[in-house]
Every structure is written in C-alpha cells, then in structure tokens.
C-alpha cells in the first residue's frame, strides 16, 4: 500500500484510489516551496504504482482546499527555488480529481488547475488575489487553456473579489457543485467509477485532450491515430469486448 506522511501532505491508497490530502489546516493548507515539490512527487508515485489508477486531491480541515502560498514562509526564504508552477499543468498521467471545500485562492487554484476533474462544495470561494500584492501568477497560461480569456481575466484582474462555486461552475471550470461538506465523498465516488474503466484508455484520452488544446490539428489527429493503434492491440480491448458480450464487468489488467 502506498502511504506518504509529510510536512505538507499525506497520501494513502484506498484500493486503486490514491487519496492525497493537503494537511496544514492551521495555515488553510497554504504551501511553501518544499510542499509544492512534495505534491509533484506524489503524482509521480501515483503513475509509478500499477495498483493505483486514480488520484483524489483534497484539503484538510474543511475551511480551505488551499489558500495559496504561505506568505510567512515566502518571507522566510523557503521560496528560493521557483514556485513550481508546473503543478498547474498536471503532473500525473493518470486521472486526478480535486475535491474542494472552503477557500481555493491564488496558488490553490493553481494546484486545482492541475487536476482533471473538479468538484466543489457550494460554499467554496475562489479568487486570484495576486494583484493585490504585486505577486506573480506565471501559471495562468494553464488556466487560460481551460477557460475563456474573459473568465481568466475576471479572476485575475478583479483581485479583490472572491467568486462563489456557482460562478466557477458557470465558467465551466468546476464539473460539479454539491452541498457543502460532500465534495470529497462525491469525488471518491467518481474515483471508484474511473478505477473500474480501462486505465490505458483513460490515460490516452487525458493526454489527447491536454495536448490537443495547443497542438496543430493535424498533429493532434496523428496522436489520436497512434493511440488508437496501441489501444486496439491490447489484451484489455479483447477483454472489454468479451465482457460486453457476456454482460459482465470487465477485468482490465492494463495490458
């Protein structure tokens, strides 16, 4: 079983699902530099463990998913390295679901942008306050590939405003809004559903959607053709057809 306990996060396997919890509730799960690096490392662990198929990311305490960078830590020099905006690009090849309650601000939105599906409680709040303090947000290009430019600018320029979950759902950034306190339960239900599906297909579709947002159309189509050839040659494709014919749940083995 994969189990990680660190200064910023915990990660524990529940069958094929890796539950990652940002675990500094006294700091509203704000991160320092090493905390962001630990998050990147845990997604590598998800990809490297063949028993794991889906990641779920949440924040401890209920008051915040993540309130962004720990300003005190930054003042103390723990951000000597770049603040690792790569986490907004999604570092895992396998699907990752964010379960968001409470505040999701600044770098908290950066972390959630790196997830594939996002579920929030209806009292969650979102915002990008960086312009209030002349701080950078060099990861906004990743968010701009998920939202219309006007919506990204609404978040980035109205830095003194927090938007409700309903507004982020209208923008198309949140996949589902649920009653407060139920985001994690819903995310785990989704994760169980994903874990029963063909893992190679899920990885391929994630790759194609992410890369297809910036690839020339011909290159995206060529990638899709290569994926198709690889998928139809797999044992799991035969198993999927047999399971359908026999009216049973398929036993996908990722081969």
Short mmCIF file of N, CA, C and O in Angstrom, two decimals, residues 1-4 9-21 38-49 51-58 92 94-98 184 187-188 191-192 195:
data_model
loop_
_atom_site.label_atom_id
_atom_site.label_comp_id
_atom_site.label_asym_id
_atom_site.label_seq_id
_atom_site.Cartn_x
_atom_site.Cartn_y
_atom_site.Cartn_z
N UNK A 1 0.85 -1.20 0.00
CA UNK A 1 0.00 0.00 0.00
C UNK A 1 0.88 1.24 0.00
O UNK A 1 1.86 1.33 0.74
N UNK A 2 0.53 2.20 -0.85
CA UNK A 2 1.23 3.48 -0.89
C UNK A 2 0.74 4.36 0.26
O UNK A 2 -0.44 4.63 0.39
N UNK A 3 1.68 4.78 1.11
CA UNK A 3 1.31 5.68 2.19
C UNK A 3 2.44 6.69 2.37
O UNK A 3 3.60 6.30 2.51
N UNK A 4 2.12 7.97 2.31
CA UNK A 4 3.11 9.02 2.45
C UNK A 4 2.63 9.97 3.53
O UNK A 4 1.48 10.40 3.53
N UNK A 9 1.62 17.25 3.17
CA UNK A 9 0.52 16.43 2.66
C UNK A 9 0.65 14.99 3.16
O UNK A 9 1.71 14.55 3.59
N UNK A 10 -0.47 14.30 3.09
CA UNK A 10 -0.50 12.86 3.31
C UNK A 10 -1.07 12.22 2.06
O UNK A 10 -1.87 12.82 1.34
N UNK A 11 -0.66 11.00 1.80
CA UNK A 11 -1.16 10.25 0.64
C UNK A 11 -1.34 8.81 1.06
O UNK A 11 -0.41 8.19 1.58
N UNK A 12 -2.53 8.29 0.85
CA UNK A 12 -2.83 6.93 1.27
C UNK A 12 -3.69 6.25 0.22
O UNK A 12 -4.64 6.84 -0.31
N UNK A 13 -3.33 5.02 -0.10
CA UNK A 13 -4.07 4.25 -1.10
C UNK A 13 -5.30 3.62 -0.47
O UNK A 13 -5.23 3.03 0.62
N UNK A 14 -6.41 3.75 -1.16
CA UNK A 14 -7.65 3.07 -0.80
C UNK A 14 -8.01 2.20 -2.01
O UNK A 14 -8.70 2.66 -2.92
N UNK A 15 -7.50 0.99 -2.02
CA UNK A 15 -7.64 0.16 -3.20
C UNK A 15 -6.90 0.82 -4.35
O UNK A 15 -5.74 1.23 -4.23
N UNK A 16 -7.56 1.02 -5.51
CA UNK A 16 -6.90 1.63 -6.66
C UNK A 16 -6.89 3.16 -6.65
O UNK A 16 -6.43 3.79 -7.60
N UNK A 17 -7.40 3.76 -5.57
CA UNK A 17 -7.51 5.22 -5.48
C UNK A 17 -6.47 5.76 -4.50
O UNK A 17 -6.39 5.29 -3.36
N UNK A 18 -5.69 6.74 -4.93
CA UNK A 18 -4.73 7.40 -4.06
C UNK A 18 -5.35 8.70 -3.57
O UNK A 18 -5.60 9.62 -4.35
N UNK A 19 -5.62 8.76 -2.27
CA UNK A 19 -6.20 9.95 -1.65
C UNK A 19 -5.06 10.82 -1.12
O UNK A 19 -4.32 10.41 -0.22
N UNK A 20 -4.93 12.01 -1.67
CA UNK A 20 -3.88 12.96 -1.27
C UNK A 20 -4.56 14.12 -0.55
O UNK A 20 -5.49 14.73 -1.09
N UNK A 21 -4.08 14.42 0.65
CA UNK A 21 -4.68 15.47 1.47
C UNK A 21 -3.65 16.54 1.77
O UNK A 21 -2.60 16.24 2.35
N UNK A 38 6.68 18.32 -2.97
CA UNK A 38 6.12 17.06 -2.47
C UNK A 38 4.87 16.68 -3.24
O UNK A 38 4.63 15.50 -3.51
N UNK A 39 4.07 17.68 -3.62
CA UNK A 39 2.87 17.38 -4.40
C UNK A 39 3.25 16.82 -5.77
O UNK A 39 2.65 15.85 -6.24
N UNK A 40 4.24 17.41 -6.41
CA UNK A 40 4.69 16.87 -7.68
C UNK A 40 5.20 15.45 -7.54
O UNK A 40 4.93 14.59 -8.39
N UNK A 41 5.91 15.17 -6.46
CA UNK A 41 6.46 13.83 -6.24
C UNK A 41 5.36 12.80 -6.02
O UNK A 41 5.48 11.65 -6.45
N UNK A 42 4.28 13.20 -5.36
CA UNK A 42 3.23 12.23 -5.08
C UNK A 42 2.50 11.83 -6.35
O UNK A 42 2.04 10.69 -6.49
N UNK A 43 2.41 12.76 -7.33
CA UNK A 43 1.78 12.38 -8.60
C UNK A 43 2.68 11.42 -9.37
O UNK A 43 2.19 10.54 -10.08
N UNK A 44 3.99 11.55 -9.23
CA UNK A 44 4.88 10.56 -9.83
C UNK A 44 4.67 9.19 -9.19
O UNK A 44 4.70 8.16 -9.86
N UNK A 45 4.44 9.18 -7.90
CA UNK A 45 4.17 7.93 -7.20
C UNK A 45 2.87 7.29 -7.69
O UNK A 45 2.78 6.07 -7.85
N UNK A 46 1.86 8.13 -7.93
CA UNK A 46 0.61 7.62 -8.49
C UNK A 46 0.86 6.93 -9.82
O UNK A 46 0.36 5.82 -10.07
N UNK A 47 1.62 7.57 -10.69
CA UNK A 47 1.87 7.00 -12.02
C UNK A 47 2.71 5.74 -11.96
O UNK A 47 2.53 4.82 -12.76
N UNK A 48 3.64 5.68 -11.01
CA UNK A 48 4.59 4.56 -10.97
C UNK A 48 4.03 3.31 -10.33
O UNK A 48 4.60 2.22 -10.50
N UNK A 49 2.94 3.41 -9.59
CA UNK A 49 2.37 2.26 -8.88
C UNK A 49 1.27 1.64 -9.76
O UNK A 49 0.20 2.23 -9.93
N UNK A 51 -0.81 -0.58 -9.18
CA UNK A 51 -2.04 -0.89 -8.46
C UNK A 51 -2.96 0.32 -8.33
O UNK A 51 -4.13 0.17 -8.00
N UNK A 52 -2.42 1.52 -8.58
CA UNK A 52 -3.20 2.75 -8.44
C UNK A 52 -3.69 3.21 -9.81
O UNK A 52 -2.94 3.18 -10.78
N UNK A 53 -4.93 3.68 -9.85
CA UNK A 53 -5.50 4.09 -11.13
C UNK A 53 -6.03 5.51 -11.15
O UNK A 53 -6.16 6.10 -12.22
N UNK A 54 -6.33 6.07 -9.99
CA UNK A 54 -6.94 7.40 -9.92
C UNK A 54 -6.41 8.12 -8.69
O UNK A 54 -6.19 7.49 -7.64
N UNK A 55 -6.22 9.43 -8.80
CA UNK A 55 -5.87 10.24 -7.65
C UNK A 55 -7.03 11.16 -7.26
O UNK A 55 -7.76 11.63 -8.13
N UNK A 56 -7.17 11.39 -5.97
CA UNK A 56 -8.13 12.37 -5.45
C UNK A 56 -7.36 13.32 -4.55
O UNK A 56 -6.60 12.89 -3.68
N UNK A 57 -7.53 14.62 -4.78
CA UNK A 57 -6.81 15.64 -4.01
C UNK A 57 -7.81 16.48 -3.24
O UNK A 57 -8.78 16.99 -3.80
N UNK A 58 -7.56 16.64 -1.95
CA UNK A 58 -8.45 17.44 -1.10
C UNK A 58 -7.62 18.19 -0.07
O UNK A 58 -6.40 18.02 0.02
N UNK A 92 0.46 14.26 -13.39
CA UNK A 92 0.14 12.83 -13.41
C UNK A 92 -0.42 12.44 -14.77
O UNK A 92 -1.18 13.19 -15.39
N UNK A 94 -2.21 9.66 -14.98
CA UNK A 94 -3.48 9.07 -14.60
C UNK A 94 -4.47 10.16 -14.18
O UNK A 94 -4.07 11.27 -13.83
N UNK A 95 -5.77 9.87 -14.19
CA UNK A 95 -6.76 10.89 -13.83
C UNK A 95 -6.65 11.33 -12.38
O UNK A 95 -6.38 10.51 -11.49
N UNK A 96 -6.88 12.62 -12.15
CA UNK A 96 -6.85 13.20 -10.81
C UNK A 96 -8.10 14.06 -10.63
O UNK A 96 -8.43 14.88 -11.50
N UNK A 97 -8.77 13.88 -9.51
CA UNK A 97 -9.99 14.63 -9.19
C UNK A 97 -9.72 15.52 -7.98
O UNK A 97 -9.19 15.05 -6.96
N UNK A 98 -10.10 16.78 -8.06
CA UNK A 98 -9.99 17.70 -6.92
C UNK A 98 -11.33 17.77 -6.19
O UNK A 98 -12.38 17.93 -6.82
N UNK A 184 -15.70 15.67 -1.05
CA UNK A 184 -14.79 14.53 -1.02
C UNK A 184 -15.55 13.22 -1.26
O UNK A 184 -15.08 12.37 -2.03
N UNK A 187 -16.23 13.02 -4.89
CA UNK A 187 -15.00 12.76 -5.65
C UNK A 187 -14.58 11.31 -5.52
O UNK A 187 -14.12 10.70 -6.50
N UNK A 188 -14.72 10.73 -4.35
CA UNK A 188 -14.35 9.33 -4.17
C UNK A 188 -15.29 8.41 -4.93
O UNK A 188 -14.87 7.37 -5.46
N UNK A 191 -14.09 8.58 -8.38
CA UNK A 191 -12.82 7.84 -8.50
C UNK A 191 -13.07 6.35 -8.60
O UNK A 191 -12.40 5.65 -9.38
N UNK A 192 -14.00 5.82 -7.82
CA UNK A 192 -14.33 4.40 -7.91
C UNK A 192 -14.85 4.05 -9.30
O UNK A 192 -14.56 2.98 -9.84
N UNK A 195 -11.88 4.04 -11.67
CA UNK A 195 -10.99 2.91 -11.42
C UNK A 195 -11.49 1.63 -12.07
O UNK A 195 -10.71 0.70 -12.30
#
